[in-house]
Coordinates of C-alpha atoms in Angstrom, one line a residue:
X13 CA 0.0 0.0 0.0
X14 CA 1.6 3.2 -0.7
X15 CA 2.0 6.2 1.4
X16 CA -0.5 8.3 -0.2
X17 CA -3.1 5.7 0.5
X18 CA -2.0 5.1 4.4
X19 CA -2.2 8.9 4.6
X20 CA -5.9 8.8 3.3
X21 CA -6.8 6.2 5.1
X22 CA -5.5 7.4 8.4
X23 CA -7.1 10.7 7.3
X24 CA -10.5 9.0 7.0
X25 CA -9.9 7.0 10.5
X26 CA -9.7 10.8 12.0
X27 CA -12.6 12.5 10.3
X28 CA -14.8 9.6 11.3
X29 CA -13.8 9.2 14.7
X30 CA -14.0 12.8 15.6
X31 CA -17.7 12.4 14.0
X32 CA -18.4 9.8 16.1
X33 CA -20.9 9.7 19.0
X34 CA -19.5 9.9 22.8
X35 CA -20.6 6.5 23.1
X36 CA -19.1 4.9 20.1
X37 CA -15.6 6.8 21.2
X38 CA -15.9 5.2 24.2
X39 CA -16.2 1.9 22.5
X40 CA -13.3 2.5 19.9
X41 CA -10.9 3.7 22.3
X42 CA -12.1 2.9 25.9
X43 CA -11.0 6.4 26.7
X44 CA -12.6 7.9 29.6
X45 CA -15.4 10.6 28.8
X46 CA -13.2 13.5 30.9
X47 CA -15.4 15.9 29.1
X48 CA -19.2 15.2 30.0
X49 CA -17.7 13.9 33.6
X50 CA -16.6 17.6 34.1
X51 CA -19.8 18.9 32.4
X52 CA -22.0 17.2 34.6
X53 CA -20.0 18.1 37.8
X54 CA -20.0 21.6 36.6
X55 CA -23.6 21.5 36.1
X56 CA -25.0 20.4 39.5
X57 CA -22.5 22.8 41.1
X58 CA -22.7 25.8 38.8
X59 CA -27.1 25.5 39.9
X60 CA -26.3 24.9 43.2
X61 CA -24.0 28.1 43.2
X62 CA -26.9 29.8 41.9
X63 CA -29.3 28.4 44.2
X64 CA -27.5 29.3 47.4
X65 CA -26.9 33.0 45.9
X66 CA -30.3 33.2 45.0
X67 CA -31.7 32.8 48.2
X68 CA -29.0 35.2 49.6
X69 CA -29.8 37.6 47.3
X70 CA -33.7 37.4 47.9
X71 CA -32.9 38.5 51.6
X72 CA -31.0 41.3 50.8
X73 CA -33.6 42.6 48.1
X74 CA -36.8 42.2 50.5
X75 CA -34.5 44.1 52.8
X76 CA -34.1 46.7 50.7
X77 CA -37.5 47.1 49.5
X78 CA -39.5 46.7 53.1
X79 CA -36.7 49.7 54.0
X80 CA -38.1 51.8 51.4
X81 CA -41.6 51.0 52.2
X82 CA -40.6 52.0 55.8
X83 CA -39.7 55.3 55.1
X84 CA -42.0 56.2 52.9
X85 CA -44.4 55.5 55.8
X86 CA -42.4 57.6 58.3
X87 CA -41.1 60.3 56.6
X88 CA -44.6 60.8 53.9
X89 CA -47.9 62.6 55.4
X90 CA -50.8 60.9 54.4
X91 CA -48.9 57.8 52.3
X92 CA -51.6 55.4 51.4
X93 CA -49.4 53.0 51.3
X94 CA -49.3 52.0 47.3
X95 CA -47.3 54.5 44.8
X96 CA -49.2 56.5 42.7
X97 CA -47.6 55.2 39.1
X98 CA -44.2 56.8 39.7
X99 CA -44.9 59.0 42.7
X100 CA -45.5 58.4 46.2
X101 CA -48.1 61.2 47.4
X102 CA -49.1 64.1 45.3
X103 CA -50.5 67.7 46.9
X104 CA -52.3 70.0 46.0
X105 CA -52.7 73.3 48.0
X106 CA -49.8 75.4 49.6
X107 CA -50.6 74.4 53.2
X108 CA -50.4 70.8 52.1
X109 CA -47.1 71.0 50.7
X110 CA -45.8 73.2 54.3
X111 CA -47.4 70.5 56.2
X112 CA -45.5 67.7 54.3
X113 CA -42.3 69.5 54.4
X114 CA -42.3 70.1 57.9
X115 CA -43.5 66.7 59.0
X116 CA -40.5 64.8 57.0
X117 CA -38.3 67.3 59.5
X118 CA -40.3 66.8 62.6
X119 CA -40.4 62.5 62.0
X120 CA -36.5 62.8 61.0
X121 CA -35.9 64.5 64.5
X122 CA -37.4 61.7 66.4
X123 CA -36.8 58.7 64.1
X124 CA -35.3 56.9 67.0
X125 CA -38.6 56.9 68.8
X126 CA -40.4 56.0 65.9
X127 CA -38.8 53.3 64.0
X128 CA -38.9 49.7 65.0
X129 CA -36.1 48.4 63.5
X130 CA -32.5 48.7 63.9
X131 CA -32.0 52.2 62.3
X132 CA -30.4 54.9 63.3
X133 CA -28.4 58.2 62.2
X134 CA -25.5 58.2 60.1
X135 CA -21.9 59.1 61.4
X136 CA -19.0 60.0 60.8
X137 CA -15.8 60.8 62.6
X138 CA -18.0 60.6 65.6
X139 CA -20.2 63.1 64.6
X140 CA -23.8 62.9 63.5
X141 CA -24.4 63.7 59.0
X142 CA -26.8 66.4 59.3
X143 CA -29.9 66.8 56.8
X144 CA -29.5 68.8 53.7
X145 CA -32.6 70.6 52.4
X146 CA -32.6 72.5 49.1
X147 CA -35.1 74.6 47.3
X148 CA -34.1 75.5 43.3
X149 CA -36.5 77.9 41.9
X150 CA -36.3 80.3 38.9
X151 CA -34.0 83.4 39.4
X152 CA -36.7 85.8 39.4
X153 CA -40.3 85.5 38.0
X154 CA -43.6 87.4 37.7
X155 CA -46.5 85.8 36.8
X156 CA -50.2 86.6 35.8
X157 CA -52.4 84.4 34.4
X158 CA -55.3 86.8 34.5
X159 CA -53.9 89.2 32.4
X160 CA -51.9 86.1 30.3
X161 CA -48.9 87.9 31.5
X162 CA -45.3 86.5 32.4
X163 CA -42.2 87.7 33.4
X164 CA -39.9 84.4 33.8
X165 CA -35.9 84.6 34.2
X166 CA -34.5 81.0 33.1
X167 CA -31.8 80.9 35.1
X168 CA -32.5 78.8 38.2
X169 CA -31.3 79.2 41.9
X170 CA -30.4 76.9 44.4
X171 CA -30.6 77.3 48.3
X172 CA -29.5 74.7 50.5
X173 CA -29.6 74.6 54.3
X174 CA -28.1 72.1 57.3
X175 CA -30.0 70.2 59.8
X176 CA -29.0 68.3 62.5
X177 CA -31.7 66.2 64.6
X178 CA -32.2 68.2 67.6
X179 CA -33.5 71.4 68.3
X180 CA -36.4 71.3 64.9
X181 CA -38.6 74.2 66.3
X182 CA -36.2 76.3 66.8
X183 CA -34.2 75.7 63.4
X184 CA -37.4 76.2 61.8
X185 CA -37.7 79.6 63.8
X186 CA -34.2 80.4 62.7
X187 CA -34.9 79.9 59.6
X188 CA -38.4 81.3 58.9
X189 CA -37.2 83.2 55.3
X190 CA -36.0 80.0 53.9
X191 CA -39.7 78.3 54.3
X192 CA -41.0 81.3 52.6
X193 CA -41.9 79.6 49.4
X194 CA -42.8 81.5 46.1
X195 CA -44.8 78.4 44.4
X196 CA -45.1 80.6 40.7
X197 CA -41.3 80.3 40.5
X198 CA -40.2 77.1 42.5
X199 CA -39.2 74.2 40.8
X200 CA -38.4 70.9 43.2
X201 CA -37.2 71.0 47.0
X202 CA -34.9 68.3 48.0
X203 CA -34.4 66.6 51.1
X204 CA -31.2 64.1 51.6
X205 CA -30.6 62.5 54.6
X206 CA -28.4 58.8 55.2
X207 CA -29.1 56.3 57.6
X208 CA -27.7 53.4 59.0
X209 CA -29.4 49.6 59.7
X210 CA -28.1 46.5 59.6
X211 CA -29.9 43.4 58.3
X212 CA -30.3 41.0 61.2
X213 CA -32.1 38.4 59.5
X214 CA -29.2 36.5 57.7
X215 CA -28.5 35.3 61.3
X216 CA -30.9 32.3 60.5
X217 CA -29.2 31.0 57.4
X218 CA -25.7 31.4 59.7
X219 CA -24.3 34.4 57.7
X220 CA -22.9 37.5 59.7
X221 CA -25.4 40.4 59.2
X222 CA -24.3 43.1 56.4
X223 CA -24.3 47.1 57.4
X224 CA -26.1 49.4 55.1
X225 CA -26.0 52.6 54.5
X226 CA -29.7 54.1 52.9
X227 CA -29.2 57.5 50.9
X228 CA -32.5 58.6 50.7
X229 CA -33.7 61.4 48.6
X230 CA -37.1 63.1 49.0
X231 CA -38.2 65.3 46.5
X232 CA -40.8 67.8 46.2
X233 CA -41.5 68.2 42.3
X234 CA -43.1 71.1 40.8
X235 CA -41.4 71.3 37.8
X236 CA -44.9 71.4 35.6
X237 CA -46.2 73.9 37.5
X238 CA -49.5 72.1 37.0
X239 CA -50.8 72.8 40.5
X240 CA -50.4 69.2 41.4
X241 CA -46.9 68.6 43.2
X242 CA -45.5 65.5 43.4
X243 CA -43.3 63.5 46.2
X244 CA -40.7 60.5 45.5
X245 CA -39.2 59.2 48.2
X246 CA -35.9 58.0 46.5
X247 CA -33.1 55.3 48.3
X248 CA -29.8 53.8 47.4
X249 CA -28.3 51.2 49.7
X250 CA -24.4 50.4 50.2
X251 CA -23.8 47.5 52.3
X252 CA -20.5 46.7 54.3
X253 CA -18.8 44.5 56.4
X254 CA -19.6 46.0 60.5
X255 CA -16.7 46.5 62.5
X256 CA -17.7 45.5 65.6
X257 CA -19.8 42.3 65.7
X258 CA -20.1 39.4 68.1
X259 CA -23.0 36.5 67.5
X260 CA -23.2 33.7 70.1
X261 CA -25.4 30.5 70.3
X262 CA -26.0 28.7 66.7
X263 CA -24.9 31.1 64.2
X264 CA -21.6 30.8 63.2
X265 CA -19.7 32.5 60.2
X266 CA -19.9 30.0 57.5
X267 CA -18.1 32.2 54.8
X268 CA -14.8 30.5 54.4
X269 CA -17.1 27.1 53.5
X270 CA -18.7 29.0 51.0
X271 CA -15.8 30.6 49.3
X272 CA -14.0 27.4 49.3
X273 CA -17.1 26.4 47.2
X274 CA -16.8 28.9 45.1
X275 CA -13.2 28.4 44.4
X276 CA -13.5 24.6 43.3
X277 CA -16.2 25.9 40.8
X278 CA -13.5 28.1 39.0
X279 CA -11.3 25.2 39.0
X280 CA -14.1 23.2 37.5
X281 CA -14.5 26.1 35.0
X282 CA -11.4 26.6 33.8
X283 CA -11.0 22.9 33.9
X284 CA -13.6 22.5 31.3
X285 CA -12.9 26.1 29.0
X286 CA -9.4 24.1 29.0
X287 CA -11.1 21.1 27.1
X288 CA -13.1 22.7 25.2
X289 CA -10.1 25.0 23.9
X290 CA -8.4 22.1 23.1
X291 CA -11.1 20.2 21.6
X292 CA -11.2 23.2 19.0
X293 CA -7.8 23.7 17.8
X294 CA -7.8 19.5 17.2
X295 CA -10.8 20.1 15.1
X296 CA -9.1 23.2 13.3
X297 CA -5.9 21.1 12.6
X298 CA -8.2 18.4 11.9
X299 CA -9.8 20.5 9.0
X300 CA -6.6 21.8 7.9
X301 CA -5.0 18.1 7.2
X302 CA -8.6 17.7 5.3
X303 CA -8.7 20.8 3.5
X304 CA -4.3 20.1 2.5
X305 CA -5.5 16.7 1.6
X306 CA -8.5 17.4 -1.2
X307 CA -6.1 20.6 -2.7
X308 CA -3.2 18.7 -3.4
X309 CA -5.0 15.2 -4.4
X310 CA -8.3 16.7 -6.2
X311 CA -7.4 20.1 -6.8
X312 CA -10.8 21.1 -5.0
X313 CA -11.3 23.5 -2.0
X314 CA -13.4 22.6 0.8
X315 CA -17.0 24.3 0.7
X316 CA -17.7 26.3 3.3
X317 CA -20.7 23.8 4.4
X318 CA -18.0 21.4 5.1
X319 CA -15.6 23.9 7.0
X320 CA -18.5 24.8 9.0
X321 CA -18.8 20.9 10.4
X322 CA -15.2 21.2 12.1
X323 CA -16.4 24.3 14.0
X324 CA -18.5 23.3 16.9
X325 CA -20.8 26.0 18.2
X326 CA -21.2 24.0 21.7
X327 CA -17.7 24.4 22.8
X328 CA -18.4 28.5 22.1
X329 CA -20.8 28.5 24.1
X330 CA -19.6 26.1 26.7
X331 CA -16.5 28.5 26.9
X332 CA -18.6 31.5 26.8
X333 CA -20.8 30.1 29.9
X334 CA -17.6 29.1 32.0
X335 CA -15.7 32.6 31.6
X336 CA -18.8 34.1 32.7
X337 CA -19.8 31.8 35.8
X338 CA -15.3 32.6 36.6
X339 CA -16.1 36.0 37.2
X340 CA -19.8 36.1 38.2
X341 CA -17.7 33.5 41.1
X342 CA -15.2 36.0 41.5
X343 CA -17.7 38.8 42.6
X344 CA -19.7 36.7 44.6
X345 CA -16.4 35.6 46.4
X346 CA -15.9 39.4 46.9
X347 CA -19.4 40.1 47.6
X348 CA -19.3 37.3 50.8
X349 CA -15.8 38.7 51.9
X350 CA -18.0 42.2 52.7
X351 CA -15.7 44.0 49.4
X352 CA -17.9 44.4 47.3
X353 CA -21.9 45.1 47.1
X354 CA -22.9 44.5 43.3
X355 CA -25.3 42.3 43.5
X356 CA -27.1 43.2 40.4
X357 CA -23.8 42.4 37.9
X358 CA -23.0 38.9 40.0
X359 CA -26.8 38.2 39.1
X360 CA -26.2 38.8 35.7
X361 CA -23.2 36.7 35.1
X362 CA -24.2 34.2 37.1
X363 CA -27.6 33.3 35.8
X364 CA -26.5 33.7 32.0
X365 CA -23.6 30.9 32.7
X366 CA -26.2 28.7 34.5
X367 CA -28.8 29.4 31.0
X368 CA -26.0 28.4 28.9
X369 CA -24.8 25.3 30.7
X370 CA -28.6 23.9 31.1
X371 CA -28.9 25.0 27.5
X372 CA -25.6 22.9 26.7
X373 CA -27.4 19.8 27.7
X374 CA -29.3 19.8 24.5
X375 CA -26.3 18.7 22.3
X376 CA -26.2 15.4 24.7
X377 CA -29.7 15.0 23.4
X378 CA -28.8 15.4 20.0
X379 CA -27.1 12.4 19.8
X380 CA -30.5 10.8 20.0
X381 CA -32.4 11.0 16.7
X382 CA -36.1 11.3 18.6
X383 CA -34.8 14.5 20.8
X384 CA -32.6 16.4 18.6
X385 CA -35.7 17.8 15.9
X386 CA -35.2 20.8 18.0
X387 CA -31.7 21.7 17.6
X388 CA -31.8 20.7 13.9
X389 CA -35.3 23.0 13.3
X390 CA -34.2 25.9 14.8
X391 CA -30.8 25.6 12.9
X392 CA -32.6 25.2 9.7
X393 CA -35.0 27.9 9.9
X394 CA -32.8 30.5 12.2
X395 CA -31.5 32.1 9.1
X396 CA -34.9 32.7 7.6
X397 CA -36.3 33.9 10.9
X398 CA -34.2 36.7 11.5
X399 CA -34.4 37.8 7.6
X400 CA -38.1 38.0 8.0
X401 CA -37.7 39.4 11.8
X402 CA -36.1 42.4 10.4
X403 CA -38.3 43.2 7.7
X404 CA -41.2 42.7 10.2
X405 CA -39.3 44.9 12.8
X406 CA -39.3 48.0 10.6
X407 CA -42.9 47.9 10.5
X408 CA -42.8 47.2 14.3
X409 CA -41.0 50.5 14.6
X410 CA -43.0 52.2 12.5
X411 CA -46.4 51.2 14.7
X412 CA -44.1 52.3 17.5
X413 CA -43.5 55.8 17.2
X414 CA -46.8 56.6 15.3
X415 CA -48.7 55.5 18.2
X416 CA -46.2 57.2 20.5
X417 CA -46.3 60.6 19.1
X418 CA -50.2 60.4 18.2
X419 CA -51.7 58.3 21.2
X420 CA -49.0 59.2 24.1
X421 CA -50.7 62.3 25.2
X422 CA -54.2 60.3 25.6
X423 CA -53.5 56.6 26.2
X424 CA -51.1 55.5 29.7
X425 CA -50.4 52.5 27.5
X426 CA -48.6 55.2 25.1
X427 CA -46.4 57.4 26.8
X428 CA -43.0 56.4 26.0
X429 CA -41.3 54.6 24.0
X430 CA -40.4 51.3 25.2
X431 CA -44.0 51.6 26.9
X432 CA -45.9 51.5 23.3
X433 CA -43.1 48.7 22.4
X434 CA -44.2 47.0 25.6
X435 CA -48.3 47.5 24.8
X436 CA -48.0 46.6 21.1
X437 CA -45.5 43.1 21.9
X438 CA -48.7 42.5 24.7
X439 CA -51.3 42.7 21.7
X440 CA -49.3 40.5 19.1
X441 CA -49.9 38.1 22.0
X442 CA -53.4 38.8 22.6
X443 CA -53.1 40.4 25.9
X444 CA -55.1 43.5 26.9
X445 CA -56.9 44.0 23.8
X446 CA -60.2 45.3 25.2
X447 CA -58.5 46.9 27.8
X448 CA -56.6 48.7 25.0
X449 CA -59.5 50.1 23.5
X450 CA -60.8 51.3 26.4
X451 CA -59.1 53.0 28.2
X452 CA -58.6 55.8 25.2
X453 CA -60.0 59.2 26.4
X454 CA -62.2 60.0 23.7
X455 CA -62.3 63.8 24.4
X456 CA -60.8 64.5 21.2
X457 CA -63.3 62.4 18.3
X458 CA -60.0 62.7 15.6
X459 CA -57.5 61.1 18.0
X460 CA -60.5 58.7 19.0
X461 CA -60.7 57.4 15.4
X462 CA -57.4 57.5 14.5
X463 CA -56.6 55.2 17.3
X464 CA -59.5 52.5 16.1
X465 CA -57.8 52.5 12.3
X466 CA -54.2 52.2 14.3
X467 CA -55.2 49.2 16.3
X468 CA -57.2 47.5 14.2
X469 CA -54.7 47.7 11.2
X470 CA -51.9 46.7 13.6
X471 CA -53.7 43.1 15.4
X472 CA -54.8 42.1 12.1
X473 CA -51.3 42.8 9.9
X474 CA -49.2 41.1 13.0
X475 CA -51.6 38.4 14.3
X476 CA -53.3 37.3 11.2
X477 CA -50.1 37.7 8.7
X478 CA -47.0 38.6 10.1
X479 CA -47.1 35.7 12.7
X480 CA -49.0 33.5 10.7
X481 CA -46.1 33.4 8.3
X482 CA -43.1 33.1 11.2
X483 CA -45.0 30.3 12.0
X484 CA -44.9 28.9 8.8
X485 CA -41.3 29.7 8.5
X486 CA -40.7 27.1 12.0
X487 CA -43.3 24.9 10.0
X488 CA -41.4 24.3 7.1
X489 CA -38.1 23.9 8.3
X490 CA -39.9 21.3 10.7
X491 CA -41.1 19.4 8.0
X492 CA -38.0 20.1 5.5
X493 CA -35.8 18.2 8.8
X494 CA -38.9 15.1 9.0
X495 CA -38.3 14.8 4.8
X496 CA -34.7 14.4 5.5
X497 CA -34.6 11.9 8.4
X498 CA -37.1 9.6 6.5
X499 CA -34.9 10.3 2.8
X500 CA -31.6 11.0 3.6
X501 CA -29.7 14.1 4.1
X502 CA -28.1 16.1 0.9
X503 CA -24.3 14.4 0.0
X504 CA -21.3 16.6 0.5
X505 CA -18.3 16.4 -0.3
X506 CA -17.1 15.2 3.7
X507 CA -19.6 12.4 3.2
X508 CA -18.8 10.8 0.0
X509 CA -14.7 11.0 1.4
X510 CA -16.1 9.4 4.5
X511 CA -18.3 6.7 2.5
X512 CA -15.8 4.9 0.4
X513 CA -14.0 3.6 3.4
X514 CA -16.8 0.5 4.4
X515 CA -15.0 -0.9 6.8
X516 CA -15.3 1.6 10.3
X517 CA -12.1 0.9 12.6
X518 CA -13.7 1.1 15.6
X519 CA -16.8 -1.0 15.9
X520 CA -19.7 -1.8 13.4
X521 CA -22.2 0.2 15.3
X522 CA -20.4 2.8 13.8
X523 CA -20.8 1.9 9.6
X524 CA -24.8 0.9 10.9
X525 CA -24.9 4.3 12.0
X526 CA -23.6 5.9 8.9
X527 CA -25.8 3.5 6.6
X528 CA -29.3 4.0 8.6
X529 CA -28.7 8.2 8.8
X530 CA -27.0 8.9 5.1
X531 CA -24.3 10.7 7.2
X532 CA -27.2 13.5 8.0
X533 CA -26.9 16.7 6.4
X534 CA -23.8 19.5 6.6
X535 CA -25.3 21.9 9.0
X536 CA -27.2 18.6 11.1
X537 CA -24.2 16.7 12.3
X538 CA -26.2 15.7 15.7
X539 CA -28.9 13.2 13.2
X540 CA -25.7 11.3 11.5
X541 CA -24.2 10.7 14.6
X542 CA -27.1 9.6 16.6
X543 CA -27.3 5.7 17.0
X544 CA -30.9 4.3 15.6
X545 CA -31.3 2.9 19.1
X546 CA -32.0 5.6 21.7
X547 CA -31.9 2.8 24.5
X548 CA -27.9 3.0 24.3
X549 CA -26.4 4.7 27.4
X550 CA -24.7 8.0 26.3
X551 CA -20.9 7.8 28.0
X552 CA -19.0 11.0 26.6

């Protein structure tokens, strides 16, 4: 045999045993399946990373928000308890807004005798922050709006004052000019003021108990001028490690387990990114000896089909999902060790690596013929879906800011933009439709009718035809995959190298295999390597 021919043949031996099932591998070569062990360890402790930071998280939101609730109830007059859309109480009449102002002062004073959790003043340096109070009106302004008459200077003032929690009556005394407010020209007053707690209940799930810090902001809006003022009650929380802390009985500090944890899953992680970086250069070598092989014997390039079979999508993603769970690990390690307080971008990175690796499972079950019509439909018609999503997304946008600029000032549904995005998504699905229509004001009989053409048009061009037809589009790639598996899969120029060697090296499971599934199609490598018999016991 000469050496061109060992060359091919070995060549061959390669391609089909790198397009061979985990299972199959395993029974070529008896070599361990090092990859799936360390996929299915990272799975069960990537989740239970998750879990556990989950329900840490959960405590330290609820916190947050029942802290916010709580001042809204001290420091509000008259709170009802439930926001008004984006504002907490709204007033209307000059001894209203006094009444409001000085009662935030008066229940700041005394919040020690009020509160009945563990909050207190903020510090610093041993002495108590005081309370900042600023009123930012117009520089000077006349107005008239009997005789339609304004004298208005743009340029806006600000007057801030200091106020520590003792002594309010005679502050306010002090300070009788500053109250003095001239409603034609003011624009907001703010009130800042910080706070201390500390979050007592991770005690039960043996955590030490964070500090925070609450920033709260309450603001007195009268920028429209409208006669209506508006109050938000505004807070931002930094937590910290406390300096002085002592727990006795059954809570102890657990941390050190947990970051121990934490560092074994960024071993795991890097372990696997590791793998799957090598598994793709072999493939890219692989493709270059294949690519070398049909130049210099058939004077034929490699379609790009076929170049697209060496490149394996999973191990992206599987590297994608393990850099991200390394550092969403990373800031939770430095989130437990009290240095940093992000929860938000830990949350982030953390559940898009666990999506990815639960997602990752799926090209397991693609190696079974019966559970892999999913991967191989949404391959198939991916392509045509986003051609025909971006056609259908310029009408999208065009619906969008018609019904923005036209409906916005008459419709709640309306009065943004990501809020009409929002509405018109919910009536593609069939969501609030009557609700929709009826809540229009139909104070203005040309808006009124204009708005039954603009909804009508848009339910019946997006429900009846535009996602008729992306149905259609999943429809017929589904039944375009069903044609193949019961046909065969369309011959490239990988599968006819592949089929003139009959004899497989490894074991005859493996020539049944190429026999019964025509070797699949280019872009569907998961149908010609799954096994007819989805009893086998997948290994790798």
């Amino acid at each position: 045999m000469s050496q061109g021919i060992i060359k091919e043949e070995i060549l061959r031996d390669d391609l089909k045993y790198y397009f061979m099932s985990p299972c199959e591998k395993y029974r070529a070569r008896r070599q361990l399946p090092w990859k799936l062990g360390v996929q299915i360890l990272k799975i069960i402790m990537i989740t239970s990373q998750l879990i556990l930071f989950g329900l840490n998280n959960q405590l330290v939101v609820s916190y947050k928000e029942e802290n916010a609730m709580t001042f809204k109830n001290l420091f509000l007059k008259d709170y009802s308890g439930v926001d008004e859309e984006d504002y907490s109480v709204a007033l209307y009449s000059q001894q209203a807004v006094y009444e409001s102002l000085f009662y935030v002062l008066d229940q700041y004073g005394q919040l020690g005798h009020l509160s009945v959790g563990p909050i207190s003043y903020a510090e610093e340096d041993g002495k108590l922050l005081p309370l900042v109070i600023c009123k930012e009106h117009y520089k000077r302004g006349n107005v008239e709006p009997s005789d339609e008459a304004y004298d208005i200077d743009a340029q806006l003032e600000k007057v801030c004052m200091t106020h520590e929690p003792t002594n309010v009556s005679q502050w306010k005394a002090e300070n009788v000019s500053f109250f003095n407010l001239e409603f034609y020209r003011l624009v907001d007053i703010k009130i800042t003021f910080q706070l201390k707690g500390i979050n007592l209940q991770t005690v039960r799930s043996h955590e030490l108990p964070d500090c925070y810090v609450f920033f709260v902001t309450i603001t007195f809006d009268n920028q429209c001028h409208s006669g209506m003022m508006k109050i938000f009650l505004d807070i931002d929380a930094l937590s910290s490690a406390c300096k002085n802390w002592k727990i006795s009985g059954t809570a102890q500090k657990n941390t050190h387990y947990l970051l121990v944890f934490d560092g074994f899953v960024i071993l795991v992680c890097l372990t696997s990114a590791v793998l799957c970086t090598r598994s793709i250069v072999l493939a890219v070598k692989l493709l270059q000896r294949f690519s070398r092989f049909f130049r210099e014997n058939y004077n034929h390039k490699v379609c790009g089909t076929d170049q697209k079979e060496f490149l394996n999508g999973w191990y992206v993603l599987v590297i994608v999902s393990d850099s991200m769970a390394i550092v969403g690990s990373i800031l939770k390690m430095e989130i437990q060790a009290k240095s940093l307080t992000s929860y938000d971008v830990c949350s982030i990175f953390l559940g898009t690596s666990t999506l990815m690796v639960w997602v990752g499972v799926i090209r397991y079950l693609g190696y079974f013929q019966k559970y892999n019509v999913l991967i191989l439909t949404m391959k198939t018609a991916f392509p045509k879906v986003i051609r025909f999503c971006c056609c259908a997304g310029m009408i999208y946008l065009g619906y969008t800011f018609c019904g923005w600029i036209v409906l916005g000032p008459y419709h709640e549904k309306f009065e943004g933009l990501s809020r009409v995005a929002e509405s018109l998504f919910s009536l593609v699905n069939g969501d609030d439709m009557y609700t929709t229509f009826a809540q229009l004001k139909d104070k203005n009989s040309l808006v009124w009718l204009f708005s039954r053409v603009y909804l009508y048009s848009f339910i019946s061009l997006f429900i009846y035809m535009v996602l008729s037809l992306f149905i259609a589009l999943i429809t017929d790639a589904y039944d375009t995959i069903k044609n193949y598996q019961k046909n065969g899969f369309p011959m490239t120029d990988l599968q006819r190298f592949l089929r003139e060697q009959k004899d497989v090296p490894p074991s005859e499971e493996g020539s049944e295999m190429d026999t019964e599934t025509g070797m699949g199609h280019p872009s569907l490598c998961c149908c010609r390597r799954a096994p007819s018999n989805d009893d086998i016991i997948l290994i790798s």
